[in-house]
Every structure is written in C-alpha cells, then in structure tokens.
Coordinates of C-alpha atoms and ligand atoms in Angstrom, one line a residue:
X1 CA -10.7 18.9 -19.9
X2 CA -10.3 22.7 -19.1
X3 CA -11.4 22.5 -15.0
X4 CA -13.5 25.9 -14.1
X5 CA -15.2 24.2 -10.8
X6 CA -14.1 24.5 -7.4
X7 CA -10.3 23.5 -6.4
X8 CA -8.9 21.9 -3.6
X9 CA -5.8 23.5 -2.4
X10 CA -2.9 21.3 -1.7
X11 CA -0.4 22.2 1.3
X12 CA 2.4 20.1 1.9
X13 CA 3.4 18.5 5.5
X14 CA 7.0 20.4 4.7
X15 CA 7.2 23.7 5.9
X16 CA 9.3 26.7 5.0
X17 CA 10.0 29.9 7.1
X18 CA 9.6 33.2 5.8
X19 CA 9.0 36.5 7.8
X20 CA 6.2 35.8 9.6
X21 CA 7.0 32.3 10.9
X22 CA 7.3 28.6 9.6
X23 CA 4.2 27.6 6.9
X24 CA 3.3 24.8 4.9
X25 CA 4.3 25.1 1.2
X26 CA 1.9 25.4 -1.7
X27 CA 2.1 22.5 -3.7
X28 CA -0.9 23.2 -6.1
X29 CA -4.7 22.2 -6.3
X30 CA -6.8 19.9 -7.7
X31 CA -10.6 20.1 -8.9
X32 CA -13.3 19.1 -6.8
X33 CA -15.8 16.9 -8.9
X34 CA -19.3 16.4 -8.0
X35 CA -21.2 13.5 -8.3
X36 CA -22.6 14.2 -11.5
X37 CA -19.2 14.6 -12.8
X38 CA -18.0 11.5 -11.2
X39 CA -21.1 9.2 -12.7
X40 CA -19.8 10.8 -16.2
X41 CA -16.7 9.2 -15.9
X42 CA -18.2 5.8 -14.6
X43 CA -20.5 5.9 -17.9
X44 CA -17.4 6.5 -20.1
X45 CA -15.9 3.3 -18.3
X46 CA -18.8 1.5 -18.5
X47 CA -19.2 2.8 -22.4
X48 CA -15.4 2.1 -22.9
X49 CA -15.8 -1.6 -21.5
X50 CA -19.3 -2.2 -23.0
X51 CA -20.1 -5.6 -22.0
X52 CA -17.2 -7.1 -22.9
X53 CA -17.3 -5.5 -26.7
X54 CA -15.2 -2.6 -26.5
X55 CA -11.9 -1.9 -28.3
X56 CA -10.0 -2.4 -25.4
X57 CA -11.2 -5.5 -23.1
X58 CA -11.5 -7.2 -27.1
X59 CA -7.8 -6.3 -28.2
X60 CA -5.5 -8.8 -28.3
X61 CA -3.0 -9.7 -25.0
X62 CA 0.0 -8.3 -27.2
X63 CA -2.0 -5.5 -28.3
X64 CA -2.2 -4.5 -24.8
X65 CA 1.1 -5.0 -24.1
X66 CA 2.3 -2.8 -26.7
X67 CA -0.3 0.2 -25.5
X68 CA 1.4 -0.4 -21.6
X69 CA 5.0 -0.3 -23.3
X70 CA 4.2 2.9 -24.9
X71 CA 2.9 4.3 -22.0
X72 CA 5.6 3.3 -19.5
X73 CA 7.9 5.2 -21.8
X74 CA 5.7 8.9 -21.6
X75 CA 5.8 7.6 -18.1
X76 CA 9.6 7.6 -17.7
X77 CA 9.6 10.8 -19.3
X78 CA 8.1 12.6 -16.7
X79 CA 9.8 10.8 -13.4
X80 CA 11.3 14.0 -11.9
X81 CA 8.1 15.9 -12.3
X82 CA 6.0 12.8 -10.3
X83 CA 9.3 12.1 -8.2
X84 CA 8.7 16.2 -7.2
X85 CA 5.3 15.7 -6.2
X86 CA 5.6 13.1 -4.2
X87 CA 8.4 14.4 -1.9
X88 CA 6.4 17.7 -1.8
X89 CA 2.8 16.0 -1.0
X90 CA 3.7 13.5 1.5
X91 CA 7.1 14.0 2.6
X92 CA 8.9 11.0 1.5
X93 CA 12.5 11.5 1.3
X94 CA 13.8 12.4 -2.7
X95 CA 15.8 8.6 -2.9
X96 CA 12.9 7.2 -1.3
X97 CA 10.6 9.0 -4.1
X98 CA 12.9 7.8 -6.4
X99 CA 12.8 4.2 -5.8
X100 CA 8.9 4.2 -5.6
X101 CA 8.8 5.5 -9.1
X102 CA 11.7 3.2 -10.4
X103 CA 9.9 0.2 -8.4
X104 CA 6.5 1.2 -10.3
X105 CA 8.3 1.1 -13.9
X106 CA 9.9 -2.9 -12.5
X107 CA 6.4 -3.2 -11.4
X108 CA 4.5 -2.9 -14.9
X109 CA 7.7 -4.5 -16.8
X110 CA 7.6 -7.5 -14.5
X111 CA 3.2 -7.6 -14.8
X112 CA 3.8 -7.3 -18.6
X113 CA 6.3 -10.9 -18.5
X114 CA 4.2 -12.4 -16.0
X115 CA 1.0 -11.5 -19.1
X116 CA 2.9 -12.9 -21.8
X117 CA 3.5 -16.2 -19.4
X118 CA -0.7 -16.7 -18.3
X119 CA -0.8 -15.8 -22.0
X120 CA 0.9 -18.8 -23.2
X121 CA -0.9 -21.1 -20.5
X122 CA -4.5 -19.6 -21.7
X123 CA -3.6 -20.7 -25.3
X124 CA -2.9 -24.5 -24.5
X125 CA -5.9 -27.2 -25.1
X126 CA -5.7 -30.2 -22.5
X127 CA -7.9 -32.9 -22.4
X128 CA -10.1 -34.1 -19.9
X129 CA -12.8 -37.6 -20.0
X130 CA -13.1 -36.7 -23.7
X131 CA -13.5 -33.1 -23.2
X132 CA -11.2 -30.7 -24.8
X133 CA -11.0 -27.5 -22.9
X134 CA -9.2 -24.0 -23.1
X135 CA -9.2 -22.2 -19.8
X136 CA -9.1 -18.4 -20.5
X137 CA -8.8 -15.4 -18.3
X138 CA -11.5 -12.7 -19.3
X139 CA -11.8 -9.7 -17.8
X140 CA -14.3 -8.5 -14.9
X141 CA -16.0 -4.9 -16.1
X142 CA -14.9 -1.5 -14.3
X143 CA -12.5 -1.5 -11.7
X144 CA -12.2 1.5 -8.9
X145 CA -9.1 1.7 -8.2
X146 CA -7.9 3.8 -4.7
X147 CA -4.6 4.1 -3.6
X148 CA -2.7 5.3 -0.3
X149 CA -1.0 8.3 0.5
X150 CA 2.0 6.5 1.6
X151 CA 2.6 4.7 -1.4
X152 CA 0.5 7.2 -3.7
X153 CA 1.4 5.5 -7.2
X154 CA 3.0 2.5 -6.1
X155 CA 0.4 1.1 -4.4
X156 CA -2.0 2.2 -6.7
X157 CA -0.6 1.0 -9.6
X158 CA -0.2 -2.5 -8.0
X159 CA -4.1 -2.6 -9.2
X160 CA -4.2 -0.1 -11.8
X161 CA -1.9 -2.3 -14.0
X162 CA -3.2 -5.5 -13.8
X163 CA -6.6 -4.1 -13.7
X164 CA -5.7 -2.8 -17.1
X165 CA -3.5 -5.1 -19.0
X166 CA -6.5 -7.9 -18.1
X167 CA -9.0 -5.9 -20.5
X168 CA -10.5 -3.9 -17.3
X169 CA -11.5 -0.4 -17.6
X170 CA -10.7 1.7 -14.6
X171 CA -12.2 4.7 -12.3
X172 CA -8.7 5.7 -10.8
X173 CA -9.4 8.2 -7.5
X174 CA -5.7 9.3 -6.5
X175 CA -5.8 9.6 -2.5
X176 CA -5.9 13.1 -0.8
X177 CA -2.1 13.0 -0.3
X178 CA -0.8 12.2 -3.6
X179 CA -3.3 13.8 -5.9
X180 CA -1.2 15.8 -8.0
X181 CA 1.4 13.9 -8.8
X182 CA -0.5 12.0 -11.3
X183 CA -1.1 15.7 -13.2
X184 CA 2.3 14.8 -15.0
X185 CA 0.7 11.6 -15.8
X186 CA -2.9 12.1 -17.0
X187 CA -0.9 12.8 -21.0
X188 CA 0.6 9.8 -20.8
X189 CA -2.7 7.8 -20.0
X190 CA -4.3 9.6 -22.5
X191 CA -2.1 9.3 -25.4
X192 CA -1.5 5.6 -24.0
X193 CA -5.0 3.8 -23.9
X194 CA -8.2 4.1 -25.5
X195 CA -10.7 6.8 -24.5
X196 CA -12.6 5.8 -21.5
X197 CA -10.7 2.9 -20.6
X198 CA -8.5 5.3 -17.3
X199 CA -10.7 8.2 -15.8
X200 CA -9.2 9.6 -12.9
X201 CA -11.5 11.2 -10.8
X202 CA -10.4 14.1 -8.5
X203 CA -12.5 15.0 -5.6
X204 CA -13.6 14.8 -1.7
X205 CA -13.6 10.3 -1.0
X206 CA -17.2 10.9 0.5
X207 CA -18.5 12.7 -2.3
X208 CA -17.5 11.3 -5.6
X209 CA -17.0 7.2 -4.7
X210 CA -20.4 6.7 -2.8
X211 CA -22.6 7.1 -5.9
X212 CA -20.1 5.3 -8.0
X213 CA -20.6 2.2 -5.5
X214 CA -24.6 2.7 -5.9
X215 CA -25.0 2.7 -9.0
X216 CA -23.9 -1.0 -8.9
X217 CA -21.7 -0.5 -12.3
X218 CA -18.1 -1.4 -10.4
X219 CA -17.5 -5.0 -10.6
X220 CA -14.0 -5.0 -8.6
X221 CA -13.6 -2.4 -6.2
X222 CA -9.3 -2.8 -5.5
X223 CA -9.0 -0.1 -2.1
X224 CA -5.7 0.2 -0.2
X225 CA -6.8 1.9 2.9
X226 CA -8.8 1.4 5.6
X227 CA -11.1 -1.6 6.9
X228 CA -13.9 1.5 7.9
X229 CA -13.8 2.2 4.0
X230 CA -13.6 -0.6 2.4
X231 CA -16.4 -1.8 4.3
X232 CA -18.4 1.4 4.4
X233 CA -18.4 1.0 0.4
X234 CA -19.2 -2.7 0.2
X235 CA -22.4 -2.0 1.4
X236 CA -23.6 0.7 -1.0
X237 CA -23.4 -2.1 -3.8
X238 CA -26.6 -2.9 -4.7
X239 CA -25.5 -6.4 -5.0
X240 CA -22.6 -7.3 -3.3
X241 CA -22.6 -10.9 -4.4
X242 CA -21.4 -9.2 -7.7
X243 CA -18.5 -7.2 -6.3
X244 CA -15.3 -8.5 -6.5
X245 CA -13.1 -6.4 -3.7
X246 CA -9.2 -6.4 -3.8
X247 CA -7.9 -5.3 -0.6
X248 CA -4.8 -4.0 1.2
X249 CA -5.6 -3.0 4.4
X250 CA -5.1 -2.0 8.0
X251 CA -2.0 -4.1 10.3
X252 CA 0.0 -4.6 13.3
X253 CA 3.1 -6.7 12.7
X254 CA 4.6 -7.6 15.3
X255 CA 9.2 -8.3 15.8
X256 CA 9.6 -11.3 18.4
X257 CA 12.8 -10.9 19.5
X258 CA 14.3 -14.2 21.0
X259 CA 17.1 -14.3 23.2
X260 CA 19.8 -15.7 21.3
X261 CA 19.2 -13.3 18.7
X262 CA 22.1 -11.4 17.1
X263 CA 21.3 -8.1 18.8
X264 CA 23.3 -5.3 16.4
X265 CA 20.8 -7.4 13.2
X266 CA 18.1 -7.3 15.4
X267 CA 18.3 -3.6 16.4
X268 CA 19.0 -2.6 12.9
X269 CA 16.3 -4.3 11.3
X270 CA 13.9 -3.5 14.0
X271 CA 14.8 0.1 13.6
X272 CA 14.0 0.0 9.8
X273 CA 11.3 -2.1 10.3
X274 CA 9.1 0.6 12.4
X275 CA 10.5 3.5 11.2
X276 CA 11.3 3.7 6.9
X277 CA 8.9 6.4 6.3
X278 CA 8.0 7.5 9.6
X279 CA 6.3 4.1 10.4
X280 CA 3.6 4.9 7.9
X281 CA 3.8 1.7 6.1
X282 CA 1.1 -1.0 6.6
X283 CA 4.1 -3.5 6.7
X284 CA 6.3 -1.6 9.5
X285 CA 6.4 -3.5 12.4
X286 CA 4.3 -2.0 15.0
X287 CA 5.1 -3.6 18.0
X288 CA 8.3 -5.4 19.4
X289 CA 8.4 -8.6 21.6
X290 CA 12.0 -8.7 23.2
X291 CA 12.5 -11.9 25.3
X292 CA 12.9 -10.6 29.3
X293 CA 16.1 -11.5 29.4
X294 CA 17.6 -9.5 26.8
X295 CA 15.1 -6.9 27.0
X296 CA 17.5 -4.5 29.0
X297 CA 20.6 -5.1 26.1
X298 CA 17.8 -4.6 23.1
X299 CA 16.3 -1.5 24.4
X300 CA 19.8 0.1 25.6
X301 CA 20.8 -0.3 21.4
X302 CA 17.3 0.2 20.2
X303 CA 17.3 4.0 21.8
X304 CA 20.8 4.2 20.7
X305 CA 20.0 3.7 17.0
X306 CA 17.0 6.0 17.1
X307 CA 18.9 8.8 18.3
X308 CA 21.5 8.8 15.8
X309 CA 19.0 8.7 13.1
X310 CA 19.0 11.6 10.7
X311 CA 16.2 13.9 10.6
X312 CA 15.6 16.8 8.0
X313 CA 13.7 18.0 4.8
X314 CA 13.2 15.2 2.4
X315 CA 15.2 16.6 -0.3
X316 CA 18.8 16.3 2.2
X317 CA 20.7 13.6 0.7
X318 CA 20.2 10.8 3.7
X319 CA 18.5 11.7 6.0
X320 CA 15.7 9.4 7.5
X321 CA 13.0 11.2 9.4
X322 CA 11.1 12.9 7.9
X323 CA 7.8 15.5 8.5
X324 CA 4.6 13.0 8.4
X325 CA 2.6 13.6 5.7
X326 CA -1.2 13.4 7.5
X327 CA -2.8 16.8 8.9
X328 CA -3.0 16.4 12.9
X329 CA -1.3 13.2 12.7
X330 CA 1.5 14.8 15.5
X331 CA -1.5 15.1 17.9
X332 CA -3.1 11.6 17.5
X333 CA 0.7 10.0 18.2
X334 CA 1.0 12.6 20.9
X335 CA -2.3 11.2 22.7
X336 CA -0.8 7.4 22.2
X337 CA 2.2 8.9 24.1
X338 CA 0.8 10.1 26.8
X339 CA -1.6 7.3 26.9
X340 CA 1.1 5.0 27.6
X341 CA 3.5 7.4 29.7
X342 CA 0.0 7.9 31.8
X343 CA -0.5 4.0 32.0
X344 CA 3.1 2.9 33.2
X345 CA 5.5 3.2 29.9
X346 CA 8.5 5.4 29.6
X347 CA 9.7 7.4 27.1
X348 CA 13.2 5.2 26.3
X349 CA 15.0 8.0 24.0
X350 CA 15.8 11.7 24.6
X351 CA 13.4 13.5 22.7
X352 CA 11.0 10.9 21.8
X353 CA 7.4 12.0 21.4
X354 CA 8.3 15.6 20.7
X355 CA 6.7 17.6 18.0
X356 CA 8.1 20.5 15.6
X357 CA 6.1 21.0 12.9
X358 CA 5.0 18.5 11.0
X359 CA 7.7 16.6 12.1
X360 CA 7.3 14.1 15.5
X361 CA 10.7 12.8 16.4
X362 CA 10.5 8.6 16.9
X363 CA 9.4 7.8 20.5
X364 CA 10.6 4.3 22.0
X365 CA 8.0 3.1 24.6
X366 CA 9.1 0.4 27.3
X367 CA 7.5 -1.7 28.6
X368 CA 3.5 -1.9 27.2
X369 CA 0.6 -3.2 28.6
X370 CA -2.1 -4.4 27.5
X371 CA -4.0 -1.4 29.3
X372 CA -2.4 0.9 26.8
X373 CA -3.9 2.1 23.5
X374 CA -0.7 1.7 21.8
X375 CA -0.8 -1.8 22.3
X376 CA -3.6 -2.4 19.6
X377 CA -4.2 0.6 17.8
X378 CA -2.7 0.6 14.5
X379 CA -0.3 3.6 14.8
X380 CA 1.0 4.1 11.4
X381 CA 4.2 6.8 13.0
X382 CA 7.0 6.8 14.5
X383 CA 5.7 5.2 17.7
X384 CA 7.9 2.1 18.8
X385 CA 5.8 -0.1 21.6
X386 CA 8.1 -2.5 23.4
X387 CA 7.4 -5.0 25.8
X388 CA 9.2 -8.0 27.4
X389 CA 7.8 -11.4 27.6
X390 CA 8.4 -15.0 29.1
X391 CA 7.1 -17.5 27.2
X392 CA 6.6 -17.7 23.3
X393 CA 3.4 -18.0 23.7
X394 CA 2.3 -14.3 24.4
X395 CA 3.6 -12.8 21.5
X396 CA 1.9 -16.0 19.6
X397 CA -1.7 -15.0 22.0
X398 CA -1.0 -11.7 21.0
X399 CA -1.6 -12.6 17.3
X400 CA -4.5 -14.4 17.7
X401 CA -6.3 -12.1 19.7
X402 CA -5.5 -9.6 17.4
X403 CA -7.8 -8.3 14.2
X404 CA -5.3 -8.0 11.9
X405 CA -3.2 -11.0 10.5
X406 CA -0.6 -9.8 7.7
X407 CA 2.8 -10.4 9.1
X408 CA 5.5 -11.0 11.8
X409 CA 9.1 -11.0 12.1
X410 CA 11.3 -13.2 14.3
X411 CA 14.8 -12.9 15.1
X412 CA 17.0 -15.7 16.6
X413 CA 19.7 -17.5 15.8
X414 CA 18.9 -21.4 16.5
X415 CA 17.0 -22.9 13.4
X416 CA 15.5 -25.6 15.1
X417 CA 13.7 -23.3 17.6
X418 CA 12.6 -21.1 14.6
X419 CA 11.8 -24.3 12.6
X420 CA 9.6 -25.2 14.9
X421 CA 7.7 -21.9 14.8
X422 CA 6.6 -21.1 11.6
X423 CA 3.9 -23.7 11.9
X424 CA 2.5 -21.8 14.5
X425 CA 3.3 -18.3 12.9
X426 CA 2.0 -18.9 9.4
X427 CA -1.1 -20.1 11.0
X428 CA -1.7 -16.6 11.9
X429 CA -0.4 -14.5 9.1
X430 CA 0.5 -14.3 5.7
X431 CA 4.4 -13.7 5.7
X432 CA 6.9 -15.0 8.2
X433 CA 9.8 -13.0 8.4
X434 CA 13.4 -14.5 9.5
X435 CA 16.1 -12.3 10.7
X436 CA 14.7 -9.1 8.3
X437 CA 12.0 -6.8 9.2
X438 CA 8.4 -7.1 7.5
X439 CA 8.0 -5.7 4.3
X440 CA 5.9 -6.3 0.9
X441 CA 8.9 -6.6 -1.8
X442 CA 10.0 -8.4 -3.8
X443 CA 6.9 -7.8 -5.8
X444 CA 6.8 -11.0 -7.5
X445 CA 6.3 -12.8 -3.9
X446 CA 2.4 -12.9 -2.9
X447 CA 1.3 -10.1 -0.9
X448 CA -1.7 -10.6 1.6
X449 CA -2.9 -11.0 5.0
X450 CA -5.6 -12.5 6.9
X451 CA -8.5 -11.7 8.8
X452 CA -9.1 -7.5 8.6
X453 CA -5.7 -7.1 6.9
X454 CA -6.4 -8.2 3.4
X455 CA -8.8 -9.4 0.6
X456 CA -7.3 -11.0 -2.3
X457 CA -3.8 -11.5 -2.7
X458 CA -1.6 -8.7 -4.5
X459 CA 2.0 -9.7 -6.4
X460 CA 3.0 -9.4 -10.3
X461 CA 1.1 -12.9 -10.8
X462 CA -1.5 -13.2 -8.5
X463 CA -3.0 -9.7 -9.2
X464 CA -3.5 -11.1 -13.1
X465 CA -5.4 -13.5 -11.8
X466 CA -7.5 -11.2 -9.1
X467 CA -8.8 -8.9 -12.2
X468 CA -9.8 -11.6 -14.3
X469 CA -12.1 -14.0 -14.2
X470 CA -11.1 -18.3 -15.4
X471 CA -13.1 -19.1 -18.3
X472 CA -13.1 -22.4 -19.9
X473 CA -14.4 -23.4 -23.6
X474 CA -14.9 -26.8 -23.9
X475 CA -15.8 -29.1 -26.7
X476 CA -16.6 -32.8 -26.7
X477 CA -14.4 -35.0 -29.0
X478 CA -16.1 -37.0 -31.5
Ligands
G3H501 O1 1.9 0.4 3.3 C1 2.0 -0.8 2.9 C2 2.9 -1.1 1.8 O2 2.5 -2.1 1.1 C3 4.3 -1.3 2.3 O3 5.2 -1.7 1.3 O4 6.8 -3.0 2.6 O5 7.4 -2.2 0.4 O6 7.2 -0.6 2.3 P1 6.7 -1.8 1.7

C-alpha cells in the first residue's frame, strides 16, 4: 500500500567523495511500521492460513508448485535491480551479489524437486500389524521468517521457501541491511501467491517482532541471527511448548592445521575461509590452529596471501575486500586488535588492523592466548586469530569448551591420522571439513550446528521437513 508514515533512511557502508569529503551514499528508505501495523499483517497471515482452511495451506502440492514457478520467473526478471541493492546495502562485491541471487533461484528449483520427491513418498500406503497408514506432511501455521544482512535473501529464503511451498503463511521481516532490496520483489510476491499468505513487514527489530511473538499466533519462528535474539523472542511466546524455532546462529569454526599439511592448499583455503566477505559469514573460519612446528612457514604465507589481496568498491571486477557493511563495526574489530596487540599478539601483516572508511583492511594476529578477547568472541571481520599448538588435543579442548559447535576444518595430508579424527571432531560439530575451508553449500547437504550454533537443521530436504509437521491416517484392515 501507498506508505505516508515515518521512513527509515538507508545509507550504504560504500562511500563516495564529493567536495566536502568522503560520505556514505543514499541507497533509499524504507517505512517504519508500528506495532499496530505489524499485528495487521500477523492477522492477514493468520486469516490467510485459517486453521488449516485457507486457499493456500489446502491447495494441492502441484498447485503450489506452479504458484513458486511463476513467481521465480517475476523473480528472475528483476535480478539486476535486487543484485544493485545488495552490493549498495551491504557491500558485497557485484559477482558475489550475483551468485547469491543465482544460488537463491538453484535454491527454490532444487526445494521444488526435493517437494515433488516427499510428495511422492506422502502418497504411498504401507502396512503395518494390520494397520494401513499414510504418513503426510501438513503444514505448521505462520512462520516469522528473519534473515541476515550478510546473506540478506539467501539466507532468508532458505526458510521463506520451504516455509511456503509446505502450505505455511509467512510474516517475512527483511534485516536492517538488506531491506530494500526486496522492494523489486514485493510485485512478484504479490502477483505470485495468495493475499495474505507473504507480508513483509518493514520496521525497527524491537518494535514490530516483540508483539508479533506475544500475541502467541507464530507457530515457527525461523531467525538467522543472533543467540541474544533468538532467545530474547522465545520467551515472549506465551507458550513456548507450541513454538517451533528454526535456527542459524552465532559460530567460531576453527582450521587445525597439521604439520604435514600441504601448506600453499592450506594457506589458500584458510585465506578464503576467514576472509570471503570480510569474514562476515557464520561459516568463516574464525580461528586457526597451526601445528608449532610449521607455524613459522604458515604464517610467513598466510601474511603473504593477505597482502596481495585486492581491496576496492564492490562493483571492481575482482577485487576481494570489501567496506563492511555494519555501522561502527571498524571500531569493535579495532578494540579486538588492540585487545590482543595489548595482551601479547602481533600484528603479522603490514597494514593489518587499519581503518579507512568503512573499510578495515584484514589483520593476521600471532600467536593468541587464551587471555585475549579474540580468542572466543565471535568476530564476524576480517580478524585472523592464530595460534600454535602441541598436541591435538588443544584445538579438540578448544571445541569443547567452546559455546558454539557448527564446524571445523582440518588440513593434512595422512588419511589415517585424519581418519582417526573425525570421531572425535563430529562429536563436537555438525560438519567436518577435509583439506577445504568451512562453508554451508552445496545446499542439498544438511546444514546445522550444535549447542548455541543451531536449532533445526537447514538444506533443500531437511528444511521440508522443519516446516511441516508428519501426519499419519491410518485405517484398520478388515
Ligand atoms: O553466514 C552464514 C552463511 O550460512 C554462510 O554461508 O558458507 O555459503 O558463505 P556460506
């Protein structure tokens, strides 16, 4: 609808020069709901799904599927507006933006297979002691959906999609960085689906979400974001027992380098690993383990590679670093820099830890302590803690002691030494990683952590299953 309330404007972490100095560009605004405005768009969920009986969560699977089809095509049309956006709002680099949108559109075609498949399966009878039963998948209710600004619709859509295509109706809140880029979008959804079945809701987090949690009408709340959130809002449902959450959230993968790794993979990979995006990925590897003796050889490379990376506005065809896309971000990295310079690290690369702009160029800190913030606090920059160890077992002590559990990387190049680690690695996360860096893709694999890294588990199949609910009708043979 025409929007006459109060905007939020929307400056982006590139900055242009003109006369008077270097300033963050304009990208646009959005409007600010309030929480009556929000609850309207719960109540045309709620109205959309009604109990079950509305058009949508009672169409047919291949009726859905040909609403999602329709829509990825407006979709499609609109790429370099949404690709635009994205480099403008957060920073990430034009291919980068590129593949996130093209890795969305794989995303819902691969969802829409993986339908037709746990359609088939849902159709079959089977017997059982007599019993003839059909085990459906029916859908849960409303489903908030809140994405991240680093993967603004990738991430978001990872729940959107199968939220959807399950018979949910959705409350979609874009985050803060990565708002507008669904403007281009908000045709498509409507032309696309039923009314009330997506309501995007634009607004300030702590405004417009709490009094959708209260009002106890969410039945899966799917957040990629922070623990603080995610648990903040749990416990506004008025009954939690009847809250389905679906979560990606904070982590701090670590590389253990061993010493018979190939070095030039190792470096390379490590180098990708922490810094694609500027680090802000919850899979980047956030802290590197380099076996003592090789430590020197690593970290002489490691610096080396970091250096020669490219840095530049994200529309310069390669270039890697890029400004990070979070308000006062450069300061809190600063403070972990200094932390660590003040506790004993040193800055390994020339320029490391310096700011222009929005930009904060990669800093390689050797060796880290235990005394050192660095050492546990999620990061989520271009901040590269590295420290030598001994034995395998400090870099497995490490993992245990810490919160988060989503994934680890180990290089090496004897497979009966690795062999015999991935007992003790998958024991304390959810993805082992040989010879590569940690990442989420291919999107068909499960995607997950433990303890406060995850809730649920996210991939093309799994996440059919997280927004539905089993359902078996049985009959007794006579
Ligand atoms: O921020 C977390 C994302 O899930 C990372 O995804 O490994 O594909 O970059 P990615």
């Amino acid at each position: 609808r025409i929007w006459d309330g109060p905007r939020q404007e929307v400056l982006s972490p590139v900055q242009v020069a003109d006369d008077t100095g270097p300033k963050p560009l304009f990208v646009g605004e959005y409007p600010l709901l309030t929480e009556a405005e929000a609850l309207e768009a719960l109540d045309a969920a709620v109205a959309a799904y009604d109990h079950g009986r509305g058009v949508w969560p009672t169409l047919s699977v291949s009726e859905r599927i040909d609403h999602m089809e329709r829509f990825v095509f407006r979709m499609i049309e609109e790429k370099d507006r949404v690709v635009r956006f994205l480099m403008w709002e957060v920073g990430k680099s034009l291919r980068d933006s590129e593949k996130e949108f093209d890795r969305t559109v794989q995303y819902i075609n691969d969802t829409l297979s993986a339908l037709k498949d746990l359609d088939r399966i849902s159709s079959r009878f089977t017997m059982e002691e007599g019993i003839i039963g059909q085990i459906r998948r029916a859908p849960m209710g409303v489903v908030l959906c809140m994405g991240p600004f680093n993967y603004p619709l990738n991430e978001t859509f990872t729940t959107l999609i199968p939220a959807l295509v399950m018979g949910n109706t959705v409350i979609l809140k874009p985050p803060k960085h990565g708002a507008l880029l669904y403007a281009p979008l908000l045709a498509a959804f409507r032309e696309g689906f039923p009314k009330g079945v997506i309501n995007v809701i634009y607004g300030e987090g702590r405004k417009v979400i709490p009094p959708l949690m209260a009002s106890g009408k969410i039945n899966v709340l799917a957040l990629i974001g922070s623990s603080k959130t995610a648990n903040a809002l749990k416990k506004l449902h008025p009954s939690p027992n009847r809250l389905r959450c679906v979560l990606g959230l904070e982590a701090k993968n670590p590389a253990i380098v061993l010493k018979d790794a190939d070095l030039d993979l190792a470096v390379k990979e490590c180098v990708l690993g922490c810094l694609s995006f500027n680090g802000q990925r919850c899979t980047a590897l956030k802290i590197l383990f380099v076996e003592a003796g090789i430590a020197d050889a690593f970290l002489e490379r490691f610096a080396a590679a970091v250096t020669a990376l490219s840095f530049g506005m994200p529309w310069i065809e390669g270039v890697f670093v890029t400004p990070v896309a979070e308000k006062g971000k450069t300061d809190y990295l600063g403070e972990l820099v200094s932390d660590a310079v003040a506790n004993g690290a040193r800055i390994v690369n020339p320029a490391g830890g310096s700011v222009c702009g929005s930009f904060f160029f990669p800093a390689v800190l050797y060796p880290v302590h235990p005394n050192m913030r660095v050492y546990y606090e999620e990061q989520f920059g271009p901040v590269i803690p590295i420290l030598p160890f001994d034995k395998i077992d400090e870099p497995i002590a490490y993992m245990i002691q810490s919160s988060y559990g989503q994934q680890v990387s180990i290089f090496g190049s004897d497979p009966d030494q690795i062999a015999r680690l991935i007992d003790p690695l998958v024991n304390q996360v959810c993805r082992v990683n040989i010879n590569s860096q940690c990442q989420r893709g291919p999107d068909t694999f499960p995607f997950t952590g433990r303890k406060d890294s995850a809730e649920g588990t996210l991939s093309v199949s799994d996440a059919l299953r997280v927004f539905s609910i089993r359902t078996l009708v049985a009959a007794k043979q006579t």
